[in-house]
Tab-separated table of C-alpha atoms in Angstrom:
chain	number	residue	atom	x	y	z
A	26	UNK	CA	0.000	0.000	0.000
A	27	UNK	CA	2.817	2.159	1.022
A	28	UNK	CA	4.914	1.692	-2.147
A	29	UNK	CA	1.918	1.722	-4.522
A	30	UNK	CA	1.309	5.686	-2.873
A	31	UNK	CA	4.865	6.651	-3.487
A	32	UNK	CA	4.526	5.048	-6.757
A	33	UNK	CA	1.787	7.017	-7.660
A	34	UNK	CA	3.286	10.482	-6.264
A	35	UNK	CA	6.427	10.060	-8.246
A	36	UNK	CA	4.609	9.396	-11.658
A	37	UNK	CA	2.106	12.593	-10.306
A	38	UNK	CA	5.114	14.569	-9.801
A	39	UNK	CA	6.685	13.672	-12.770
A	40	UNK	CA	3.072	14.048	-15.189
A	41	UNK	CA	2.638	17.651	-13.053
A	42	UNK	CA	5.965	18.843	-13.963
A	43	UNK	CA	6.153	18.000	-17.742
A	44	UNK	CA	2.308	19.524	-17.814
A	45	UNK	CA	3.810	22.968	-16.546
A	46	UNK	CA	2.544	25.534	-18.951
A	47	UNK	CA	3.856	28.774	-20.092
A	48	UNK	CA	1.692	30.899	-20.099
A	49	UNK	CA	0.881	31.079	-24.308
A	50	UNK	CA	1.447	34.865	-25.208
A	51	UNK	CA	1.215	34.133	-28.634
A	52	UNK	CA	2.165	36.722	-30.900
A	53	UNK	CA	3.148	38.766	-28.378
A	54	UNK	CA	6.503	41.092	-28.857
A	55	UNK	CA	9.582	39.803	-26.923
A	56	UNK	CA	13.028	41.054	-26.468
A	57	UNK	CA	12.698	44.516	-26.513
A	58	UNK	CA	14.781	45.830	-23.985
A	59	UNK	CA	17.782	43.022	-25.352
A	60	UNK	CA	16.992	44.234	-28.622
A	61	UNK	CA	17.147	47.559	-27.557
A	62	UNK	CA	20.479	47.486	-25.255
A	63	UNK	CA	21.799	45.406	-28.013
A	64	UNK	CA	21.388	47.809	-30.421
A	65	UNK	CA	22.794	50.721	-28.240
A	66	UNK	CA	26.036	48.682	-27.254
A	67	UNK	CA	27.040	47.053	-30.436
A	68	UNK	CA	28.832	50.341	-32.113
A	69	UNK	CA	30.508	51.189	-28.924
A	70	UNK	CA	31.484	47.713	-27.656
A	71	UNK	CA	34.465	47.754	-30.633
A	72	UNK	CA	37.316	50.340	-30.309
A	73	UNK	CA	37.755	50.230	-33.713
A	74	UNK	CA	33.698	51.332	-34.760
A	75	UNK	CA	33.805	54.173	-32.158
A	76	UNK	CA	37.294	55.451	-33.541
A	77	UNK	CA	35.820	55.291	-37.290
A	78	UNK	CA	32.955	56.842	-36.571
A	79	UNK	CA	33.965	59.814	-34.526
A	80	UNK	CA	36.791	60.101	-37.411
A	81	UNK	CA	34.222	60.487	-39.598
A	82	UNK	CA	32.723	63.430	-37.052
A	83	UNK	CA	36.133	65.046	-36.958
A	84	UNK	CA	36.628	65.008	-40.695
A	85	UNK	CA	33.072	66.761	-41.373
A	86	UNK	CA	33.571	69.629	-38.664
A	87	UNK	CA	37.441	69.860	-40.449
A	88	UNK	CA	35.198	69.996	-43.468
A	89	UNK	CA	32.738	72.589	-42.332
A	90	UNK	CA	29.160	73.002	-44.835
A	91	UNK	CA	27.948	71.501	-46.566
A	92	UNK	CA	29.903	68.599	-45.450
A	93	UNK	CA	29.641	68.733	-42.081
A	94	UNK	CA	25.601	68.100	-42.334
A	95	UNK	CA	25.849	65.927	-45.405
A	96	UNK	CA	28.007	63.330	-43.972
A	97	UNK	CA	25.353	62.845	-41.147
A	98	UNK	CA	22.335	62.490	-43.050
A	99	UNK	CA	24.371	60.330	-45.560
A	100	UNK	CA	26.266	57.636	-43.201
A	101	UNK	CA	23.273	56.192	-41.313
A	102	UNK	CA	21.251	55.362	-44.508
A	103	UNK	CA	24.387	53.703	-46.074
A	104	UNK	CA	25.201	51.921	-42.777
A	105	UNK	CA	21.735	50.129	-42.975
A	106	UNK	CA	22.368	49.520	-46.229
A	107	UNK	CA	25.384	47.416	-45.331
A	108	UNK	CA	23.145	46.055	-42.079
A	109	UNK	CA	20.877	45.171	-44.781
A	110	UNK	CA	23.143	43.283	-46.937
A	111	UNK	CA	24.552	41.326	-43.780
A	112	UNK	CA	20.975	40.227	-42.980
A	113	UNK	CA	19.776	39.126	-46.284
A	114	UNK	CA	23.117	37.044	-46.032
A	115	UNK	CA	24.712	38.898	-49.216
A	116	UNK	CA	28.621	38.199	-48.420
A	117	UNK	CA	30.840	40.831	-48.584
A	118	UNK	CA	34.619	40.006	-47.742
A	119	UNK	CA	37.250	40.638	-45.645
A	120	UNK	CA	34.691	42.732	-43.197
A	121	UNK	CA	37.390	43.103	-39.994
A	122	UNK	CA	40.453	44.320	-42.698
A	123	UNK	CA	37.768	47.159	-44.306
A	124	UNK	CA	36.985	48.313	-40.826
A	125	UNK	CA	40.485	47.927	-39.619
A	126	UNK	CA	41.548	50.285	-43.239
A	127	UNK	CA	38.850	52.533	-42.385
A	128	UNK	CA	39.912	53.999	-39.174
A	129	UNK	CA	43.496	53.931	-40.832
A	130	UNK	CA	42.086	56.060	-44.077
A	131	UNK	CA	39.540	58.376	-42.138
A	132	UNK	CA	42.458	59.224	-39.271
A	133	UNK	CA	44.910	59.851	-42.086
A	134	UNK	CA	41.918	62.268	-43.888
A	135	UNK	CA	41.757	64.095	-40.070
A	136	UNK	CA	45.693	63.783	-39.882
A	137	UNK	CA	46.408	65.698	-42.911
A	138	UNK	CA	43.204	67.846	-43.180
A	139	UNK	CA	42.365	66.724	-46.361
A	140	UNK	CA	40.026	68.821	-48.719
A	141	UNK	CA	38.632	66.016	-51.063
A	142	UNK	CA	35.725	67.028	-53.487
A	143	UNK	CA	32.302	66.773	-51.748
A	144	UNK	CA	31.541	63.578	-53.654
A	145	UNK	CA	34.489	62.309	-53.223
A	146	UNK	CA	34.768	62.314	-48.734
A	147	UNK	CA	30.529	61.264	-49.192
A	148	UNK	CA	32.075	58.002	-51.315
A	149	UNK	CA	34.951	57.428	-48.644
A	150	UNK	CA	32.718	57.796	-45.710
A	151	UNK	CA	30.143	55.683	-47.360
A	152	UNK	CA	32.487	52.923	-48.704
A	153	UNK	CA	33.632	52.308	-45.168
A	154	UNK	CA	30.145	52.873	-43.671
A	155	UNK	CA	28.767	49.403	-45.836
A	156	UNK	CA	31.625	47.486	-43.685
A	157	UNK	CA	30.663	49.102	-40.586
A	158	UNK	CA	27.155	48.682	-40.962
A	159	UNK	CA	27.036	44.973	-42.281
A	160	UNK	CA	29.161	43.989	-38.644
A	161	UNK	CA	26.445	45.670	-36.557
A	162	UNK	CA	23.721	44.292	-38.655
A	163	UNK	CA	24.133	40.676	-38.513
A	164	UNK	CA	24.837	40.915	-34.683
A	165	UNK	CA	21.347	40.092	-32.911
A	166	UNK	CA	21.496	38.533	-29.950
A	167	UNK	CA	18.920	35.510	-29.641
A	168	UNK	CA	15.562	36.634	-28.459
A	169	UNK	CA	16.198	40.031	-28.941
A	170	UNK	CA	13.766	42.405	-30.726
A	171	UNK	CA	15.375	43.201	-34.741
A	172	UNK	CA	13.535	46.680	-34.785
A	173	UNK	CA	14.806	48.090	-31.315
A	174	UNK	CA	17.943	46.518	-31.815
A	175	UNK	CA	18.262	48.502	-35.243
A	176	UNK	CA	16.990	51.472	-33.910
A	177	UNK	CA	19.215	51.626	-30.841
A	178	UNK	CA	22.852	50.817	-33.044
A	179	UNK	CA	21.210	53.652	-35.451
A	180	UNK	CA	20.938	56.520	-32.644
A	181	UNK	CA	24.215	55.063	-30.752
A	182	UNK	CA	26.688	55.291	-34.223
A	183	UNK	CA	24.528	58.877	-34.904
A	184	UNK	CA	25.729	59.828	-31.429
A	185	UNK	CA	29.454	58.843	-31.748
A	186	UNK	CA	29.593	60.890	-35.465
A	187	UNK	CA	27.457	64.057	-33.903
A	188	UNK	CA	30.595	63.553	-30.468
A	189	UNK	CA	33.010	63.671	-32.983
A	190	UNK	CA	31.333	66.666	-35.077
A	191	UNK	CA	31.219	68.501	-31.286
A	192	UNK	CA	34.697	67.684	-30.432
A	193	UNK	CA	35.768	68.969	-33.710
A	194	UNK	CA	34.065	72.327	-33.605
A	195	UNK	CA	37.516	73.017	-31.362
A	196	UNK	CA	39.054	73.441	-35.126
A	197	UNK	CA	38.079	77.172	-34.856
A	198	UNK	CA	41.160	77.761	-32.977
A	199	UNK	CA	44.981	77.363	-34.109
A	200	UNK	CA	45.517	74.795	-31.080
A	201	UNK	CA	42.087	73.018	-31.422
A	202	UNK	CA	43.067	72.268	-35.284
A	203	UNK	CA	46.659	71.065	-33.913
A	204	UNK	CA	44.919	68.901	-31.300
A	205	UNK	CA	42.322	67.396	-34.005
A	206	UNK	CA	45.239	66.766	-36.479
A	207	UNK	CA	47.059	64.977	-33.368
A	208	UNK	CA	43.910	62.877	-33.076
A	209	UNK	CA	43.931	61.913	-36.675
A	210	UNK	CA	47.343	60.694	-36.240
A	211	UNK	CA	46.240	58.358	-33.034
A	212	UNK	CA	43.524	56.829	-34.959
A	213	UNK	CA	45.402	56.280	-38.360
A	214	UNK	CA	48.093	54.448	-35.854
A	215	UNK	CA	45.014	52.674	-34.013
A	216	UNK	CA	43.760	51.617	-37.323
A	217	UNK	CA	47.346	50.031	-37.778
A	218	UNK	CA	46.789	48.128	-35.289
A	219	UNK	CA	43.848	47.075	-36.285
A	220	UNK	CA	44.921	45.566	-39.400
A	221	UNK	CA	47.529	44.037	-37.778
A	222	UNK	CA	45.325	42.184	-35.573
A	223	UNK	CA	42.756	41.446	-38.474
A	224	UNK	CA	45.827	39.832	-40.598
A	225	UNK	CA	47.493	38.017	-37.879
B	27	UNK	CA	-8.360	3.086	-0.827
B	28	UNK	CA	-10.722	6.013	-0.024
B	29	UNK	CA	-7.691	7.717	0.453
B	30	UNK	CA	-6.121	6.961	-2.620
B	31	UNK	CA	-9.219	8.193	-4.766
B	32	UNK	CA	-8.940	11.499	-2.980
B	33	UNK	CA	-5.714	12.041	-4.198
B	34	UNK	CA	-6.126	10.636	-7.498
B	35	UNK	CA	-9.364	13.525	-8.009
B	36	UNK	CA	-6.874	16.034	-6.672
B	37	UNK	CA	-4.130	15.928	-8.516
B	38	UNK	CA	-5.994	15.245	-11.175
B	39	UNK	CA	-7.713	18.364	-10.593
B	40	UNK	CA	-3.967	19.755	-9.991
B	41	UNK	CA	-2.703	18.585	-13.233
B	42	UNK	CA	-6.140	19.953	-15.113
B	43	UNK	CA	-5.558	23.581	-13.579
B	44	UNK	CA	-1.693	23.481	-14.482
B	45	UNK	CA	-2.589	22.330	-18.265
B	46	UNK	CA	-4.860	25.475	-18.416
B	47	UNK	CA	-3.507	28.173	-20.196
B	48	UNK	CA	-2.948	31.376	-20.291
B	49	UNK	CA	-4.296	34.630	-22.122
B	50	UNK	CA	-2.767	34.815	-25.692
B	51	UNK	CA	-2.285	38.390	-25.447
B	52	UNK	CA	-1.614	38.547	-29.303
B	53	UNK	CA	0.352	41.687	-30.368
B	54	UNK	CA	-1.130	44.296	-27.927
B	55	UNK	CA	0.229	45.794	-24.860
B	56	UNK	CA	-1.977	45.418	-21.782
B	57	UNK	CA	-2.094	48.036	-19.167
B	58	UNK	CA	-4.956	46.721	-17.032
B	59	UNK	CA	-6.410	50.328	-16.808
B	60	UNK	CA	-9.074	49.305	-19.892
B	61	UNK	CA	-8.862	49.189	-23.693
B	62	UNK	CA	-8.644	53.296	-23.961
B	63	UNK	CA	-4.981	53.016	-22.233
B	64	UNK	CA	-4.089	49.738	-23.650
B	65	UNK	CA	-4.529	51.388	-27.295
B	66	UNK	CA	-2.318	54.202	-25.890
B	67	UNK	CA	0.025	52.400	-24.365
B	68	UNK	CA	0.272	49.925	-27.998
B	69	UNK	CA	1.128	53.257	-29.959
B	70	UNK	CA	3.795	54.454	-27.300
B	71	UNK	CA	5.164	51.309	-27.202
B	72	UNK	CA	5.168	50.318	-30.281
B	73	UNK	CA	7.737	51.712	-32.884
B	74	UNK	CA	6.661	50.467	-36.175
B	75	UNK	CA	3.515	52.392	-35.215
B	76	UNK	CA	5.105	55.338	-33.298
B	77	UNK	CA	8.109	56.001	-35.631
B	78	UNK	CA	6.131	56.791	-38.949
B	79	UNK	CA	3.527	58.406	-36.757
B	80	UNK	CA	6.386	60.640	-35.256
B	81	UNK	CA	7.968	61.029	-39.044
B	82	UNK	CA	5.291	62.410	-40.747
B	83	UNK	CA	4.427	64.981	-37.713
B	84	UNK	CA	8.743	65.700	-38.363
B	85	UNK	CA	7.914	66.053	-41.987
B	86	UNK	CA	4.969	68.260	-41.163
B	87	UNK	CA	6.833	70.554	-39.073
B	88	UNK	CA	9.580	70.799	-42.156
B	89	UNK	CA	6.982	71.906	-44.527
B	90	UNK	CA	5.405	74.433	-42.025
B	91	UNK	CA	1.956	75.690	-39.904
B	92	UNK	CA	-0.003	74.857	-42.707
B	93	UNK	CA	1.076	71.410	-43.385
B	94	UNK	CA	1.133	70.856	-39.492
B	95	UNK	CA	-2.443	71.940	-38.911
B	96	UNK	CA	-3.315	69.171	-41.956
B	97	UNK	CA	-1.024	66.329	-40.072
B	98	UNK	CA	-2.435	66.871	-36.949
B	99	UNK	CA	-6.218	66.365	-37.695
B	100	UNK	CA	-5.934	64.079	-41.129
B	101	UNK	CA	-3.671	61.555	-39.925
B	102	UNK	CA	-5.595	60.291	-36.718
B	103	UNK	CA	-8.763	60.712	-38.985
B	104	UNK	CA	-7.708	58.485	-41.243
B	105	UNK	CA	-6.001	56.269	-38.798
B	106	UNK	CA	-9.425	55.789	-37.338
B	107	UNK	CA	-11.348	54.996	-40.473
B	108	UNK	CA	-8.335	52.440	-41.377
B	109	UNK	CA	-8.695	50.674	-38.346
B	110	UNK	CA	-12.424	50.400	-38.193
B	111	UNK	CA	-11.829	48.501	-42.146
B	112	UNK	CA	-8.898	46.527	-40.768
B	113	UNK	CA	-11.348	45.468	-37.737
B	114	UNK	CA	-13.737	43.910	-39.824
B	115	UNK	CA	-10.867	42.261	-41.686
B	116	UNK	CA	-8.262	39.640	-40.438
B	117	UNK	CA	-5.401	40.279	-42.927
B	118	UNK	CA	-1.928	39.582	-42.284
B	119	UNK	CA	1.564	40.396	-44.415
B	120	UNK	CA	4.681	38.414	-44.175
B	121	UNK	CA	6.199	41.763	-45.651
B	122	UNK	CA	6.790	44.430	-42.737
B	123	UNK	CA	4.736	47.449	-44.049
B	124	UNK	CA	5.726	49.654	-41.906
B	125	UNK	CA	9.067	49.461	-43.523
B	126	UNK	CA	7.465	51.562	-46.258
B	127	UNK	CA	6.426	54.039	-44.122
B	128	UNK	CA	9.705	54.539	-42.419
B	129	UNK	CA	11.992	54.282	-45.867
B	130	UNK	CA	9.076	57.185	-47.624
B	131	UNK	CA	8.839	59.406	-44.678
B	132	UNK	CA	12.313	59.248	-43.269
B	133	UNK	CA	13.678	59.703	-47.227
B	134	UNK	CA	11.176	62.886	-47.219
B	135	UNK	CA	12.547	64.416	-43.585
B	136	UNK	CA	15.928	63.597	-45.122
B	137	UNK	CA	15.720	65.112	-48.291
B	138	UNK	CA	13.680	67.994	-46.663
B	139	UNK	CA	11.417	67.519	-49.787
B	140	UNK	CA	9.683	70.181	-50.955
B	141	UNK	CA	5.904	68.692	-51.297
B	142	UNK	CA	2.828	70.109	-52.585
B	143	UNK	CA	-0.567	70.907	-50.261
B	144	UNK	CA	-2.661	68.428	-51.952
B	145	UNK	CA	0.666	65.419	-52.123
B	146	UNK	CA	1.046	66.286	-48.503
B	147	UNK	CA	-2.650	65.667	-48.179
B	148	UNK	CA	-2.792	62.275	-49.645
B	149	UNK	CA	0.272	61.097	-47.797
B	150	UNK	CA	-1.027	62.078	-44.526
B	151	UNK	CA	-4.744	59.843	-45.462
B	152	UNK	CA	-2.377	57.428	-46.970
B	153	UNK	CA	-0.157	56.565	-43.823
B	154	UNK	CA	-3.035	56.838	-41.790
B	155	UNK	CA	-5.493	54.309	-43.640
B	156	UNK	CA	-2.024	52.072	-43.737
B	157	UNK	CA	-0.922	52.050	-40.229
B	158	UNK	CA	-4.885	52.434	-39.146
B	159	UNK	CA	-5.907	48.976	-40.868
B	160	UNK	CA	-2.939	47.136	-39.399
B	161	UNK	CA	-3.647	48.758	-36.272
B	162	UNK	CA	-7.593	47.413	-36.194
B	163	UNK	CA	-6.492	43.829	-37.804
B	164	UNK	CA	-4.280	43.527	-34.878
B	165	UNK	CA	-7.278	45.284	-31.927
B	166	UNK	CA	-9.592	42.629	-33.870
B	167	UNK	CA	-8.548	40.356	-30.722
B	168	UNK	CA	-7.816	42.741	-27.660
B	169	UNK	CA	-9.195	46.587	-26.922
B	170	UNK	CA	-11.049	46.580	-29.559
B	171	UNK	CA	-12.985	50.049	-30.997
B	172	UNK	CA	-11.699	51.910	-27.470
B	173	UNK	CA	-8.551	50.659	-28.227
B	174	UNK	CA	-8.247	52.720	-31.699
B	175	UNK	CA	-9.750	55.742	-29.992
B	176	UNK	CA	-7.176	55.854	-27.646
B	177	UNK	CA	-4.534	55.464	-30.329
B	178	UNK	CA	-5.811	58.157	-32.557
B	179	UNK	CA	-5.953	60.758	-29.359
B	180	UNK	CA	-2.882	60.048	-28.642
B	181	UNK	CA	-1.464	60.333	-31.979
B	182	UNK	CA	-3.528	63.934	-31.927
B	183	UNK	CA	-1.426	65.060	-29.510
B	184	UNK	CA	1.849	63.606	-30.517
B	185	UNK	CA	1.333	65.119	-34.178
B	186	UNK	CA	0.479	68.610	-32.181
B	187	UNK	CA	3.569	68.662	-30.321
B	188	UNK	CA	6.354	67.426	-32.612
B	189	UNK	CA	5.268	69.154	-35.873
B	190	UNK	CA	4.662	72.205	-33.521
B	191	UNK	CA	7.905	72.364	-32.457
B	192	UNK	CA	9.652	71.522	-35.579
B	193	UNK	CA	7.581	74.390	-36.961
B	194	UNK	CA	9.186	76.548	-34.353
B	195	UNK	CA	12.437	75.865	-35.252
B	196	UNK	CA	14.524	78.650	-36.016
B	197	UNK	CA	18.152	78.033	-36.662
B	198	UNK	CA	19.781	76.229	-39.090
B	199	UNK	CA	21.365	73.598	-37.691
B	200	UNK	CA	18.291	72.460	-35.881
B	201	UNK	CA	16.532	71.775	-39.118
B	202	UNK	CA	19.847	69.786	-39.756
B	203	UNK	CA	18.829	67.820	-36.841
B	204	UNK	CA	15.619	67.269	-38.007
B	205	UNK	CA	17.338	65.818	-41.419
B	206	UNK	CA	19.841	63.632	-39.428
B	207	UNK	CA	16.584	61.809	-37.251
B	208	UNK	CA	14.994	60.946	-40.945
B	209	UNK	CA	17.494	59.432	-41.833
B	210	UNK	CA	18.049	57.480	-38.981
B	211	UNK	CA	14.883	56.825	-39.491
B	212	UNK	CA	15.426	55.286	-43.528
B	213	UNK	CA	18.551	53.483	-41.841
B	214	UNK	CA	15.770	51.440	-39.460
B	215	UNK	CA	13.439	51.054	-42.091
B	216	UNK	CA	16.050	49.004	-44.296
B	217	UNK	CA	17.131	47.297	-41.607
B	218	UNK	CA	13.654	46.132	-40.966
B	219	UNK	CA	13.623	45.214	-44.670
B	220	UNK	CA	16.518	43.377	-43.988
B	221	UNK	CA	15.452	41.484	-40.878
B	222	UNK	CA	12.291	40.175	-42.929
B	223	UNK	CA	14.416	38.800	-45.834
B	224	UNK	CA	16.990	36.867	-43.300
């Protein structure tokens, strides 16, 4: 009698646990705040993004108008377009050596104060922005939400080019254009760095 | 033996409770405060809603009083009259729509497009009967009619405010601003596009 009742409470206990629901919130949206958090740590969670991208900041205020606006509007849109690329599993190659080349290139622009044509620094920026933006792009973690996760890596890289733009509004003065040249030079030798990492 | 039956009813009783499930709160956010706040709290909390809603009041603002005044009453109109259609409907799209909405408006805000009174008209009705219909297909199943009117007051007064103070926007650079958010705002919407076609 005994062992037939602890029989029964072990298959009961068993039968119980396997018939545990969750609750069925079907439909329902999930992962927002990891897709949002995601988002808003991927482009600063990689040295060599945040140096690239306020580069690309100091470079426009070096620049001034119409530059300095048009590189803003501009670099987003292409970055999703390389996000885009990444997710619809187009393969582009060597993504780590273009990133690595871009902060090398866009420190060297800063170093030497270059004065491309307009069209010309919007097709550098942009070139480098596809590489950029297919890395963040294809990052999702598991479970997280795509839209908040794009949103978030959107505003975050907007807000590392508009710090950049801000810190190189010092370019007004003789010793702020000194100091933003300097700058240049520490990212083009970061970006060295980076390459050698992304060969080796 | 008596004994044994007792337990057998009860747990079986146990199990039947624990196999019950739970609401399928399908695509709407519930507040618990009725279906007025629950279709508020679905547009505030939900960015492929909120986003165009916000981008068009942006665009609005670019293009002036005039244009603002139009966003500000058309758009929840419309939004109103699409979601009454898309309650009576149960339509779904594997294609994120709202994609649309954020590549067109953000590409507008972006571009800073000039647009005519009656263009600016039909886009307004347009995004509204769009974002409306999804908006009732998905109420069909939670808040219901209260639901949408909650929405549309709330997008009243979100239209009011932003295009207001984009309207009120006097230097430059802040209309540079504006620029930059639309086309953060194309950047998300091809990323959407993206995440549908992984």
């Amino acid at each position: 009698m005994k062992g037939e009742k602890k029989r029964f409470f072990q298959i009961f206990l068993v039968w119980t646990l396997l018939f545990c629901p969750v609750t069925a919130f079907a439909h329902v949206k999930g992962g927002e705040v990891i897709g949002l958090i995601s988002g808003l740590k991927h482009p600063i969670s990689g040295l060599d993004h945040v140096l690239a991208m306020i580069a690309v900041g100091l470079w426009g205020a070096q620049l001034g108008p119409p530059a300095i606006w048009l590189l803003p509007v501009t670099l987003p849109m292409v970055m999703a377009l390389g996000g885009m690329l990444g997710l619809m599993g187009v393969p582009v190659p060597s993504i780590e050596i273009a990133i690595a080349v871009s902060a090398m290139v866009l420190g060297v622009m800063v170093l030497i104060e270059a004065r491309p044509k307009l069209w010309l620094a919007v097709l550098i920026v942009a070139s480098y922005a596809i590489y950029h933006g297919y890395a963040h792009g294809t990052e999702l973690p598991p479970g997280g939400n795509g839209l908040l996760y794009s949103i978030g890596f959107v505003m975050m890289t907007g807000t590392l080019h508009a710090t950049g733009i801000l810190i190189g509004l010092i370019h007004r003065w003789l010793a702020g254009r000194m100091a933003l040249r300097l700058a240049g030079a520490c990212i083009a030798m970061a970006g060295v760095m980076f390459l050698w990492r992304a060969i080796l | 033996m008596r004994e044994i039956s007792i337990i057998r009813i009860s747990s079986f009783l146990t199990v039947a409770s624990l196999i019950l499930p739970g609401p399928a709160s399908a695509h709407l956010v519930t507040t618990g405060m009725g279906p007025v706040y629950d279709g508020i709290g679905h547009l505030l909390l939900t960015p492929e809603d909120l986003v165009p809603a916000l981008a068009l009041a942006l665009f609005a603002g670019l293009r002036g009083a005039v244009a603002g005044r139009r966003a500000m009453f058309l758009l929840p109109l419309a939004w109103i009259m699409g979601g009454v259609v898309g309650s009576k409907l149960n339509v779904t799209s594997a294609f994120p729509i709202p994609a649309l909405s954020f590549l067109l408006l953000g590409g507008l805000i972006a571009a800073d497009l000039y647009m005519p009174a009656a263009a600016f008209t039909l886009l307004s009705i347009l995004v509204g009967l769009v974002h409306g219909f999804l908006n009732g297909v998905a109420l069909n199943e939670g808040a219901g009619l209260l639901g949408l009117i909650g929405i549309t007051t709330m997008l009243f007064i979100l239209v009011t405010l932003v295009s207001a103070s984009v309207v009120s926007l006097k230097r430059p650079w802040t209309r540079v601003a504006v620029r930059v958010a639309g086309s953060w705002i194309v950047a998300t919407g091809m990323l959407m596009i993206g995440w549908a076609m992984r």
